[in-house]
Coordinates of C-alpha atoms in Angstrom, one line a residue:
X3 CA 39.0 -2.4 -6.7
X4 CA 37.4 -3.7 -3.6
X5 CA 38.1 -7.2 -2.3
X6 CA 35.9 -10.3 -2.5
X7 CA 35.8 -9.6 1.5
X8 CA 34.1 -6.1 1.2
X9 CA 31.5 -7.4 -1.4
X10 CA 28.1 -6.6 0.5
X11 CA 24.7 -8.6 0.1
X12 CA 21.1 -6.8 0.7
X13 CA 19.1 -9.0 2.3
X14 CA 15.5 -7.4 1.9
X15 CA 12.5 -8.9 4.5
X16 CA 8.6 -7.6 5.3
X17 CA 7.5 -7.9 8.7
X18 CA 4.7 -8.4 9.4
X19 CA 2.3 -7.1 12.6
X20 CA 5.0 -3.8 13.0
X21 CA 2.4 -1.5 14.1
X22 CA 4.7 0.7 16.6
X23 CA 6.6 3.6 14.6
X24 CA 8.9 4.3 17.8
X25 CA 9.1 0.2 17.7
X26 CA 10.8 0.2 14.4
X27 CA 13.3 3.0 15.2
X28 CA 14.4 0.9 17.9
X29 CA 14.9 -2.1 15.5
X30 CA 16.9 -0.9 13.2
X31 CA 19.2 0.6 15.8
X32 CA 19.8 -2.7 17.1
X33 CA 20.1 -4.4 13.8
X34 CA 22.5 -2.2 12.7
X35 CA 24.8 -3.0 15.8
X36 CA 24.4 -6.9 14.7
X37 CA 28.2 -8.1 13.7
X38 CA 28.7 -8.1 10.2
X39 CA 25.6 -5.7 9.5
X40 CA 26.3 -2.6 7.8
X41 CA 23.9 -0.4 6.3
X42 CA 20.1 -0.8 7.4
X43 CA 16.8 0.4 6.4
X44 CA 13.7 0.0 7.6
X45 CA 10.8 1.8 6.9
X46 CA 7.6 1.7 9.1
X47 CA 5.1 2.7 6.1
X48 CA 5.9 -0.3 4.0
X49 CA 6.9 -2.7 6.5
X50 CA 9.8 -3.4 4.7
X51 CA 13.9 -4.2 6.3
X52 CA 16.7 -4.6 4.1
X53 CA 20.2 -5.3 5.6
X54 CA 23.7 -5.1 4.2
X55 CA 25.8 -7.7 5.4
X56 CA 29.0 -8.7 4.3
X57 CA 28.8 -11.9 2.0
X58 CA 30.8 -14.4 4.4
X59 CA 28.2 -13.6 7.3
X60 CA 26.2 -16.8 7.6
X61 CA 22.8 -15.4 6.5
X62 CA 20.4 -18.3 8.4
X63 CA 22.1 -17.2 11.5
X64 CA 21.5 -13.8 10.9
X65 CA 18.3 -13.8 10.2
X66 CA 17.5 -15.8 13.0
X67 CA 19.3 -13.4 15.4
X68 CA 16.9 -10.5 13.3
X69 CA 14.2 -12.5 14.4
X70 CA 14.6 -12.8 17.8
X71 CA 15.6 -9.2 18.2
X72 CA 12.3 -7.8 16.3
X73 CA 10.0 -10.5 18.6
X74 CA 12.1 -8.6 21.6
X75 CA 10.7 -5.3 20.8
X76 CA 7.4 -6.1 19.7
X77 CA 6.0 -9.0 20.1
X78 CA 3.7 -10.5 17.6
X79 CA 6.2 -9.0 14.9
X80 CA 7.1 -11.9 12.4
X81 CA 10.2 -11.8 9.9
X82 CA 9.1 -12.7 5.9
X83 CA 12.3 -13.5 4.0
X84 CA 12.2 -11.8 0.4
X85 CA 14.3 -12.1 -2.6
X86 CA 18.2 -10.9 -2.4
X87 CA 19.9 -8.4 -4.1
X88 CA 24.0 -8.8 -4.6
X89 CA 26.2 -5.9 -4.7
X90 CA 28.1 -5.6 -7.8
X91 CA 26.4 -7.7 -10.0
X92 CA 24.4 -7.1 -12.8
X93 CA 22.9 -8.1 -16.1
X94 CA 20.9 -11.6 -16.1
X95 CA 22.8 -13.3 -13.8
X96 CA 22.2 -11.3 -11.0
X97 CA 19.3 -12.3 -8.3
X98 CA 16.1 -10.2 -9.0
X99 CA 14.7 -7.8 -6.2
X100 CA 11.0 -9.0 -6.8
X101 CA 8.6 -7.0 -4.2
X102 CA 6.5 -9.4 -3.2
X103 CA 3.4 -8.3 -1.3
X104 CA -0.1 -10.7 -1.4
X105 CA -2.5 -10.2 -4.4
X106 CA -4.7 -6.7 -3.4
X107 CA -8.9 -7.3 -3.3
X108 CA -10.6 -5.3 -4.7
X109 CA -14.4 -2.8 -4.1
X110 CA -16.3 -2.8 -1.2
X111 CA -14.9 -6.3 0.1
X112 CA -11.3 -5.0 0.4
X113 CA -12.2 -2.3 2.4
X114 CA -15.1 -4.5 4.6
X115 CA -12.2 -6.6 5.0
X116 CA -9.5 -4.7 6.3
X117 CA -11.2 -2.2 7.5
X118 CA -14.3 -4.2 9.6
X119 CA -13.3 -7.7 9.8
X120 CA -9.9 -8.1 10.5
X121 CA -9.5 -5.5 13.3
X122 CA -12.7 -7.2 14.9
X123 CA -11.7 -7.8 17.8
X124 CA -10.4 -4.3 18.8
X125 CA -13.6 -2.8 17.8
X126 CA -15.2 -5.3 19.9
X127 CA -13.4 -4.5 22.9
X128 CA -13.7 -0.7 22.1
X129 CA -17.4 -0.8 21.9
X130 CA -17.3 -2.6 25.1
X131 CA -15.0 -0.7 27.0
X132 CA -17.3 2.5 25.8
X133 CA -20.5 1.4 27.2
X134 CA -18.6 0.2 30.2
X135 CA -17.0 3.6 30.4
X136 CA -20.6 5.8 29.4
X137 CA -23.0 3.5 31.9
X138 CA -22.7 4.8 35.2
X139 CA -23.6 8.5 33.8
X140 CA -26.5 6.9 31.9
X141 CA -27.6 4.9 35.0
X142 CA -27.5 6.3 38.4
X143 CA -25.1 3.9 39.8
X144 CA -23.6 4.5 43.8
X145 CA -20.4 5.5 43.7
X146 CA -18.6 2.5 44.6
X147 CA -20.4 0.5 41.8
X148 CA -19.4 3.1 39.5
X149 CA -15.7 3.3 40.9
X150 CA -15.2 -1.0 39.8
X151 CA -17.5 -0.4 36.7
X152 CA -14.7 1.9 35.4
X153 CA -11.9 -0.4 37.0
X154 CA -13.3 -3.2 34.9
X155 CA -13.3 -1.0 31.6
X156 CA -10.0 0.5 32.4
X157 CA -9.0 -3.5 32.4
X158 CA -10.9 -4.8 29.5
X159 CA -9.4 -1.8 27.0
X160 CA -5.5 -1.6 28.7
X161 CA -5.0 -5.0 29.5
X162 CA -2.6 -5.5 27.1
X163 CA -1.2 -2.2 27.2
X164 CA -0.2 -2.5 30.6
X165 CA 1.3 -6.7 29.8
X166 CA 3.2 -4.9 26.9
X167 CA 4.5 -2.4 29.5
X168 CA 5.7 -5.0 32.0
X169 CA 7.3 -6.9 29.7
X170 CA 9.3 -4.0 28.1
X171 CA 9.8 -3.1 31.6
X172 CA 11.9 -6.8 32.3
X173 CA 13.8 -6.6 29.2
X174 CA 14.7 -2.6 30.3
X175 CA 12.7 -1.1 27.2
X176 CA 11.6 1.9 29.8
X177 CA 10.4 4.5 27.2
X178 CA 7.7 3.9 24.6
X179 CA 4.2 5.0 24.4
X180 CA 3.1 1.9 26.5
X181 CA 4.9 2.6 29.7
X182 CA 3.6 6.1 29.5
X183 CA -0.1 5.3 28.8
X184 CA 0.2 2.7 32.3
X185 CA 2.1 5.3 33.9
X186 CA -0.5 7.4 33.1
X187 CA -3.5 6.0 33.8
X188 CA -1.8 4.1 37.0
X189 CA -1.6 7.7 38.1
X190 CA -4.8 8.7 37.7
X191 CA -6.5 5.8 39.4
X192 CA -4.0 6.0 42.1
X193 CA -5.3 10.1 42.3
X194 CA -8.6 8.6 42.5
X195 CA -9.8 10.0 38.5
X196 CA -11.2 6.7 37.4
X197 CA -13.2 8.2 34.0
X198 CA -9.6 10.0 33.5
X199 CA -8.0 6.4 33.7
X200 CA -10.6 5.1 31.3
X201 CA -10.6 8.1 28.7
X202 CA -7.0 7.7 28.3
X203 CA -7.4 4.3 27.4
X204 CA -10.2 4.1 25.3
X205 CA -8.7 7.5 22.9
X206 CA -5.5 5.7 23.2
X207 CA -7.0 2.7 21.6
X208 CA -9.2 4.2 19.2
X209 CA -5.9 6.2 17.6
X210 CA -4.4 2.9 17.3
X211 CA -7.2 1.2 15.3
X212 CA -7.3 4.3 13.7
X213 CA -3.6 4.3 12.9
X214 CA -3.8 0.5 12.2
X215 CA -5.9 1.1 9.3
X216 CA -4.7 4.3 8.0
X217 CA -1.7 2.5 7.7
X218 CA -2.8 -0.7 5.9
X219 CA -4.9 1.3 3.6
X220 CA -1.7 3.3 2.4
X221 CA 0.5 0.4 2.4
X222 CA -2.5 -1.5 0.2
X223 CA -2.9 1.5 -2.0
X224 CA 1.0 0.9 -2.9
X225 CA 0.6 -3.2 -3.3
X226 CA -2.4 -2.3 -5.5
X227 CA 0.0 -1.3 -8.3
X228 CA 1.1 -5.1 -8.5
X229 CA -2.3 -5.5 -10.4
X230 CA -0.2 -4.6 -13.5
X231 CA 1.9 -7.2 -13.7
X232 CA 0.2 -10.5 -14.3
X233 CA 0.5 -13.7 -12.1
X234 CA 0.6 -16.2 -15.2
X235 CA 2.0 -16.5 -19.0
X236 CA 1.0 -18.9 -21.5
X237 CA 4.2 -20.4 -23.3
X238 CA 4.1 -22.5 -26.7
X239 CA 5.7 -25.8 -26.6
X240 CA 6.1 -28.2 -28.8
X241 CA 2.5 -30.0 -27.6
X242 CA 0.7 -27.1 -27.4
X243 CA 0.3 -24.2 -24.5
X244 CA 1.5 -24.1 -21.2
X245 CA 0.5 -22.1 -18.1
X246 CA 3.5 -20.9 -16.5
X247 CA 4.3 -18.1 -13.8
X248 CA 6.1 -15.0 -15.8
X249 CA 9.5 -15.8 -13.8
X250 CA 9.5 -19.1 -15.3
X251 CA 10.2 -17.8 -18.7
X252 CA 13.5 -17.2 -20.9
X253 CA 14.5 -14.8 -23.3
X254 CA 13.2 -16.5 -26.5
X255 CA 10.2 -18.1 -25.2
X256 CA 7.2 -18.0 -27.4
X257 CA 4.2 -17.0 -25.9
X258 CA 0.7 -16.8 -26.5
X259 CA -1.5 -13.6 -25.9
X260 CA -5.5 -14.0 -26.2
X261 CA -7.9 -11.2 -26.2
X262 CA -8.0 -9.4 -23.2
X263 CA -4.9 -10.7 -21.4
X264 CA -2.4 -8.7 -19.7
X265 CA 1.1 -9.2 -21.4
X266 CA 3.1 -11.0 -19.3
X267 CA 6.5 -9.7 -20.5
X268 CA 8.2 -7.4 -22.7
X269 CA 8.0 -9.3 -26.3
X270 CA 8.2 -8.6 -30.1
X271 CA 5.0 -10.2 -32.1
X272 CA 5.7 -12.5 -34.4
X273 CA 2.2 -13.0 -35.8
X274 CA -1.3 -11.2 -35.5
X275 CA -2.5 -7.7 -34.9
X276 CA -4.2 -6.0 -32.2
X277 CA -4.7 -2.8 -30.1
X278 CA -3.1 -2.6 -26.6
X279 CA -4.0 -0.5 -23.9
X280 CA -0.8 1.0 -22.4
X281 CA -2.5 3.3 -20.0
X282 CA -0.8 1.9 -16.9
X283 CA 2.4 2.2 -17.8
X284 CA 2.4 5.2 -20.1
X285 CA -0.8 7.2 -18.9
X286 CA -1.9 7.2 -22.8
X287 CA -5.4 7.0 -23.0
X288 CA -5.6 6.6 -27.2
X289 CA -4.9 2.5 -28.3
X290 CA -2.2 1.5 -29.6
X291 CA -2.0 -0.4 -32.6
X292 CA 0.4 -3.1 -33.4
X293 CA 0.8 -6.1 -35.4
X294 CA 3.9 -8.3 -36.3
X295 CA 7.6 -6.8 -35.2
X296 CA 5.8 -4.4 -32.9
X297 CA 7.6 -4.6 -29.3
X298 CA 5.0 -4.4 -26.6
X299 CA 6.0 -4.2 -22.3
X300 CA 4.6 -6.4 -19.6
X301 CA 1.6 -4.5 -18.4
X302 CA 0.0 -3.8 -21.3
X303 CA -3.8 -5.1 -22.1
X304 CA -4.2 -7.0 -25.2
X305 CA -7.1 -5.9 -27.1
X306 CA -9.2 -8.4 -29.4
X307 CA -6.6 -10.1 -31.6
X308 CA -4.8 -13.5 -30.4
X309 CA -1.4 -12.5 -30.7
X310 CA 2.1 -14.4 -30.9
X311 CA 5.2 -13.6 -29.2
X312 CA 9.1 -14.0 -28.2
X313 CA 9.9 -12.9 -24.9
X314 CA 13.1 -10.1 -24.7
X315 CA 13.6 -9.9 -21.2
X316 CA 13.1 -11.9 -18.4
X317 CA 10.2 -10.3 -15.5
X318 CA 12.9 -8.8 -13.1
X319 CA 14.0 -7.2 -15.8
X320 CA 10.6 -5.6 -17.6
X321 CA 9.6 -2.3 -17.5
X322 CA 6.7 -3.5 -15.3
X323 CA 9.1 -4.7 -12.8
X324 CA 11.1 -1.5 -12.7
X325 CA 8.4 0.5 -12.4
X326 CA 7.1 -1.8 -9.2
X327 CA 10.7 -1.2 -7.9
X328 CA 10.9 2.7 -7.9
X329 CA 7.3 2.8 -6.2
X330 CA 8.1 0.4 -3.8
X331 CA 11.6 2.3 -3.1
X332 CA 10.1 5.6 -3.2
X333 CA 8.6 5.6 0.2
X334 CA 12.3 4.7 1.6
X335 CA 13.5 8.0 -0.1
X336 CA 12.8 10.3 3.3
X337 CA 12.1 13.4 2.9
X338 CA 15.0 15.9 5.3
X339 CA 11.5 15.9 7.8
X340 CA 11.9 12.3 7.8
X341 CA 14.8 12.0 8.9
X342 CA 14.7 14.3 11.5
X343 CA 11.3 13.5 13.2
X344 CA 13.1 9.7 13.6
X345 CA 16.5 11.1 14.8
X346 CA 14.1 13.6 17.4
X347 CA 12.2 10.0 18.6
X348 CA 14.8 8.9 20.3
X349 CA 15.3 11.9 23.0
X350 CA 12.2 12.6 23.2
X351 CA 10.3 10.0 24.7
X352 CA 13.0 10.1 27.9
X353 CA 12.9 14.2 27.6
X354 CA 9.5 14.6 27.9
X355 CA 9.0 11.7 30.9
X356 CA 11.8 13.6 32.6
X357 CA 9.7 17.5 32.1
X358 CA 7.0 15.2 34.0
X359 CA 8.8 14.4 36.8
X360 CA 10.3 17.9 37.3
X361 CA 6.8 19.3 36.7
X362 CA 5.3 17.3 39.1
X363 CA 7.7 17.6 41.8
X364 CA 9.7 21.4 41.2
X365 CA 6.5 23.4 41.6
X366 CA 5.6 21.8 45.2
X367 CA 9.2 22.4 46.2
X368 CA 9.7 25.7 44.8
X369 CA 6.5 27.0 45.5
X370 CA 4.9 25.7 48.0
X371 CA 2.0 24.3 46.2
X372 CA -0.3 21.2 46.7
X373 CA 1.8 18.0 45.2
X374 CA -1.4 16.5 44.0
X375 CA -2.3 19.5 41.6
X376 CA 1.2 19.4 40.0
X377 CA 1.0 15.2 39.9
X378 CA -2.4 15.8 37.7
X379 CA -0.6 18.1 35.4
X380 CA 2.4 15.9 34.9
X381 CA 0.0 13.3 33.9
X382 CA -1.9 14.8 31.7
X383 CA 1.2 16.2 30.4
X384 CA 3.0 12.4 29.7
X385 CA -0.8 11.7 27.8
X386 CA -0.4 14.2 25.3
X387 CA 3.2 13.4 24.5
X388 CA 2.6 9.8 23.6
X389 CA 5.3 9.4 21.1
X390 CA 3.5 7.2 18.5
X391 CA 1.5 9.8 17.1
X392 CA 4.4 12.6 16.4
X393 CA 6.8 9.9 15.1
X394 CA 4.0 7.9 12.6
X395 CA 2.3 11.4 11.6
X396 CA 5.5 13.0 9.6
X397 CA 6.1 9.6 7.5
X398 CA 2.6 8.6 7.2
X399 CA 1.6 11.8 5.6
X400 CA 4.4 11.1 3.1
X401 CA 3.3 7.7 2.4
X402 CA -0.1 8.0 1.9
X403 CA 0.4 11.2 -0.6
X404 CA 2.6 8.4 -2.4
X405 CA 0.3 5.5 -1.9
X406 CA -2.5 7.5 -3.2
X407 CA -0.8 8.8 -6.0
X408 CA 0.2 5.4 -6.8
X409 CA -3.4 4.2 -6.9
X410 CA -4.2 7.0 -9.3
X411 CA -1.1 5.6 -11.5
X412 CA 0.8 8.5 -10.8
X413 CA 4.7 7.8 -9.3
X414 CA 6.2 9.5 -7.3
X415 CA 10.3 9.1 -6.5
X416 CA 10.1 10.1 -2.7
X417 CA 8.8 12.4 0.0
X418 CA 11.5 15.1 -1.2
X419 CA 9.6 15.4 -4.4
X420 CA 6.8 15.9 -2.6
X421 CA 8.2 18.9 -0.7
X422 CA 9.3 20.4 -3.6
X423 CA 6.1 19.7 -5.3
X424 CA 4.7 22.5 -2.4
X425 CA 6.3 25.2 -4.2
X426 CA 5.1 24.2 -7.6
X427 CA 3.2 27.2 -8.8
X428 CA 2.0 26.2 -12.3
X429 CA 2.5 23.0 -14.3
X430 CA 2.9 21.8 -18.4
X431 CA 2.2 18.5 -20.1
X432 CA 3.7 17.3 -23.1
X433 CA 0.7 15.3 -24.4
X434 CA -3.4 16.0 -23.7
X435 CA -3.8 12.1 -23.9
X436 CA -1.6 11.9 -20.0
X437 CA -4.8 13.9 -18.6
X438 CA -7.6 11.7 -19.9
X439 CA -9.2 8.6 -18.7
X440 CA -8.9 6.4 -22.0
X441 CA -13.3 6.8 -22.3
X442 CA -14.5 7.8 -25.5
X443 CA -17.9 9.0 -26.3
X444 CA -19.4 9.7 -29.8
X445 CA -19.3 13.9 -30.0
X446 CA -21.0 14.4 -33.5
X447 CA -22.7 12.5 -36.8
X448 CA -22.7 13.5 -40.1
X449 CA -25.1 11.4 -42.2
X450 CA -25.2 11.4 -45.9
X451 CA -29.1 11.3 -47.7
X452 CA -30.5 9.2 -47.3
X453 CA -29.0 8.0 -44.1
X454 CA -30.0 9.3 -40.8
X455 CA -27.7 9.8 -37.6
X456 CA -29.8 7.4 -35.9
X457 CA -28.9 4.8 -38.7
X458 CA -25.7 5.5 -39.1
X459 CA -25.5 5.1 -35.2
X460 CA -27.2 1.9 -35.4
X461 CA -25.3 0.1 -38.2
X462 CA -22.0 1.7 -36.5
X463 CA -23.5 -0.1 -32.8
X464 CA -24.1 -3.3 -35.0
X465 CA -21.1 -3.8 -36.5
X466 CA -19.5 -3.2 -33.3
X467 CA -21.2 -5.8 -30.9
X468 CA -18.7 -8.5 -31.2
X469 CA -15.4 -6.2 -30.4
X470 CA -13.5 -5.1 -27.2
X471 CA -12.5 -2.1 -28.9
X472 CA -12.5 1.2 -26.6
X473 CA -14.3 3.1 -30.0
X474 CA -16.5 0.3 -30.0
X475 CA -17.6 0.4 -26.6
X476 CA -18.1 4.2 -27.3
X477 CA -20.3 3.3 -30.4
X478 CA -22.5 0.7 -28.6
X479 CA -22.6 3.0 -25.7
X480 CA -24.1 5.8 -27.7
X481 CA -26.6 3.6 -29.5
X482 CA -28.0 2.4 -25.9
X483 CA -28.2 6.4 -24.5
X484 CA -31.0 7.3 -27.3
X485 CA -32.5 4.1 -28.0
X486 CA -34.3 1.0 -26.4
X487 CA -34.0 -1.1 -29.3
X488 CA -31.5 -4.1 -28.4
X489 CA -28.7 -4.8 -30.6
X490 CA -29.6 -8.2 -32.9
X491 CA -26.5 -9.7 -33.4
X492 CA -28.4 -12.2 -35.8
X493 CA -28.2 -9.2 -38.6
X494 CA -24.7 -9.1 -38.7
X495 CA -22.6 -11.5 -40.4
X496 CA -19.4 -12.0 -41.9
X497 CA -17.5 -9.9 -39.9
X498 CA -14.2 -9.2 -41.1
X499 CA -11.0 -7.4 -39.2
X500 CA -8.9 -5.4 -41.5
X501 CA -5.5 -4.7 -39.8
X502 CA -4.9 -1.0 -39.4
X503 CA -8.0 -0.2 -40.9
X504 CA -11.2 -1.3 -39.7
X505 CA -14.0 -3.2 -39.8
X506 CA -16.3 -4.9 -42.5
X507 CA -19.3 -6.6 -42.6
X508 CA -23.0 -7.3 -43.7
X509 CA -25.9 -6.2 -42.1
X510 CA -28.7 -7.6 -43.8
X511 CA -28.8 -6.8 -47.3
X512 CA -26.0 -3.9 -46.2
X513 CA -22.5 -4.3 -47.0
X514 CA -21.0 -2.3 -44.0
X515 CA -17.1 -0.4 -44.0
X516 CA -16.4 0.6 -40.4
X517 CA -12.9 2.3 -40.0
X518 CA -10.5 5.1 -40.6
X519 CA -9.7 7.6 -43.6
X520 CA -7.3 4.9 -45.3
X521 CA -10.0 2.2 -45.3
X522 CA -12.7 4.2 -46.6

């Protein structure tokens, strides 16, 4: 039985502006070296660090000491405390892992958003830095205006490249992709190949947008599953309804459902009847129906009945919330390629600077050749072995097959499923209704004289108009394909919902059964 001094507590954070792969390596290398810090994870796709430290470690301290050490390897990098997690305890009264991430948008303004707006100044200074890198070819310039014009670009998109570099360089952080684009492009200016210098620069930048926002689109496509899991409840109290946040409630709460909500927690109706889309959670596509003593999940859509409930367990620990938990951990399950690619970051930035420096200088010695041939080819070679691009490609490939999956509501446990997922040669499903999209449409009529279709179709459409109902939708949706002719509510009345059944109503002078076998 271990001792009350060996009891560990995971400390989970998000940092935010960790755009450097080979940065984070280096992070949780040094956090792991922090006194009292044992096991440590952090995991460049999702942004997200979670420490083990022993439960008498003063945990302001330490995450002040996290702090300072992540703002020593990069910068702008900014520590977000999240929820804790204790070792060893379990059942209600243990502190819920909640992963917190800001509310997704949505359509064409999430992706103008993130994809045009926020980087704005980076595509500013790339568009600049292009034309000041294209002109003199496009206007006969003499040389020496030509030689500052691609000085001045070289500036304008490595500035802070190179103030990144330095600053590395004084706290003896030698080997990142920063000291080898200024050594680089130093180099070339120095050998007198200013549009070299410039190139580098600008395709360096341009990968990082472009990795900026392939990132952020696959870390977004995993925060979009949080769209599931509602962001208010409304509880009964003795004078009347309150709006509360989900992790507000107890076991035992009453709460109130209306039409079209999204159920906040796993409950048992006490009164009413409705049908609830569970397509998020299950991948059923058919309704379900339920009515009093059903249970229902968080996550579920409520269909068009105003429903009563008691909660049975609290958010952290709804099926929602689990399901939110094994995506978000999923992408920290490395595949073996994982793993190695970060173990193979650490020797290789220092390998490959020191195959530039013996390629640059061996040849000349050994062979007699011109130093400034061999110099040029040591350059070029440091430019295409910028380590940021081999350590981000293995994981980010990973993580956007999960992201993506996740978007499309399929979960996937970790990057080794996806490897074995390559050898799958054939697949089977239990159930059709997994595989369809939850749309119905209307596949065949079978009127009675002296009915028509179309009439059928059209008191079907009428009766419909005033439910949410999937079939409905189907119904109204099949009247609108062959016919112009609005829908007149005024026509309809007494509309009556019969629970497990159907519909009934009048239409005119019509007394109207809408429904399934049973009913009829």
């Amino acid at each position: 039985m271990a001792n009350d001094s060996d009891k560990m507590t995971q400390l989970r954070f998000r940092i935010d502006n960790l755009d450097c792969s080979t940065c984070a390596a280096r992070m949780e290398d040094a956090i792991s070296q922090l006194p009292g810090v044992g096991a440590v994870q952090l995991d460049f796709a999702t942004a997200k660090l979670r420490v083990a430290v022993h439960e008498s470690s003063q945990t302001d301290r330490l995450t002040d000491h996290i702090q300072k050490l992540i703002s020593s390897i990069e910068q702008d990098a900014t520590l977000l405390t999240e929820e804790t997690e204790h070792s060893g305890q379990t059942g209600p009264s243990a502190t819920p892992v909640d992963p917190l991430v800001e509310k997704p948008l949505s359509g064409w303004r999430s992706h103008l958003i993130r994809h045009l707006v926020l980087p704005w100044k980076s595509i500013l200074r790339l568009a600049i830095g292009a034309v000041m890198f294209i002109f003199p070819w496009v206007i006969d310039l003499p040389d020496i205006a030509s030689k500052w014009l691609w000085i001045l670009a070289w500036l304008v998109l490595g500035a802070d490249v190179l103030w990144t570099a330095v600053r590395k360089i004084a706290r003896r952080q030698w080997f990142d992709e920063h000291f080898l684009m200024s050594l680089a492009t130093i180099g070339a200016l120095v050998l007198g190949e200013y549009p070299e210098a410039v190139a580098v620069m600008l395709f360096y930048q341009t990968g990082e947008l472009l990795q900026h926002m392939a990132v952020d689109h696959s870390r977004r496509s995993i925060r979009a599953l949080l769209a599931i899991r509602p962001d208010t409840a409304l509880r009964l109290t003795q004078n009347g309804t309150e709006q509360i946040h989900p992790k507000d409630a107890a076991v035992g709460d009453h709460m109130m459902i209306r039409p079209g909500d999204r159920v906040p927690l796993d409950s048992q109706i006490m009164e009413g009847f409705s049908t609830m889309d569970t397509a998020a959670l299950t991948g059923e596509s058919q309704p379900l129906a339920v009515e009093a003593g059903s249970e229902i999940k968080a996550g579920y859509v409520n269909g068009d009945g105003m429903l009563i409930t008691v909660v049975l367990r609290t958010e952290a620990e709804s099926a929602v919330s689990r399901i939110l938990r094994l995506v978000e951990d999923a992408v920290a399950r490395k595949a073996p390629a994982e793993r190695f690619i970060t173990r193979f970051a650490r020797i290789y930035t220092p390998l490959m600077i020191g195959l530039a420096f013996l390629l640059a200088f061996l040849p000349p010695l050994l062979l007699d050749q011109p130093v400034q041939d061999w110099l040029y080819r040591a350059l070029i070679l440091i430019v295409i072995s910028c380590p940021c691009a081999l350590v981000l490609s293995v994981p980010l490939s990973y993580f956007a097959a999960i992201g993506h999956a996740s978007s499309l509501g399929v979960l996937i446990k970790g990057g080794q499923y996806l490897d074995k997922l390559a050898t799958v040669k054939s697949m089977a499903w239990d159930k059709t209704g997994t595989l369809t999209d939850g749309t119905f449409q209307v596949r065949q009529i079978n009127a009675q004289k002296p009915w028509t279709q179309d009439e059928v179709l059209h008191l079907a459409a009428l009766t419909e108009m005033g439910s949410s109902h999937p079939l409905a939708r189907s119904l109204i949706a099949a009247w609108k394909a062959i016919s112009d002719e609005p829908l007149d509510m005024a026509r309809v009345n007494l509309v009556q919902n019969l629970p497990g059944g159907g519909l009934a109503a009048t239409v005119g002078s019509a007394e109207i059964l809408l429904g399934n076998a049973g009913l009829l």
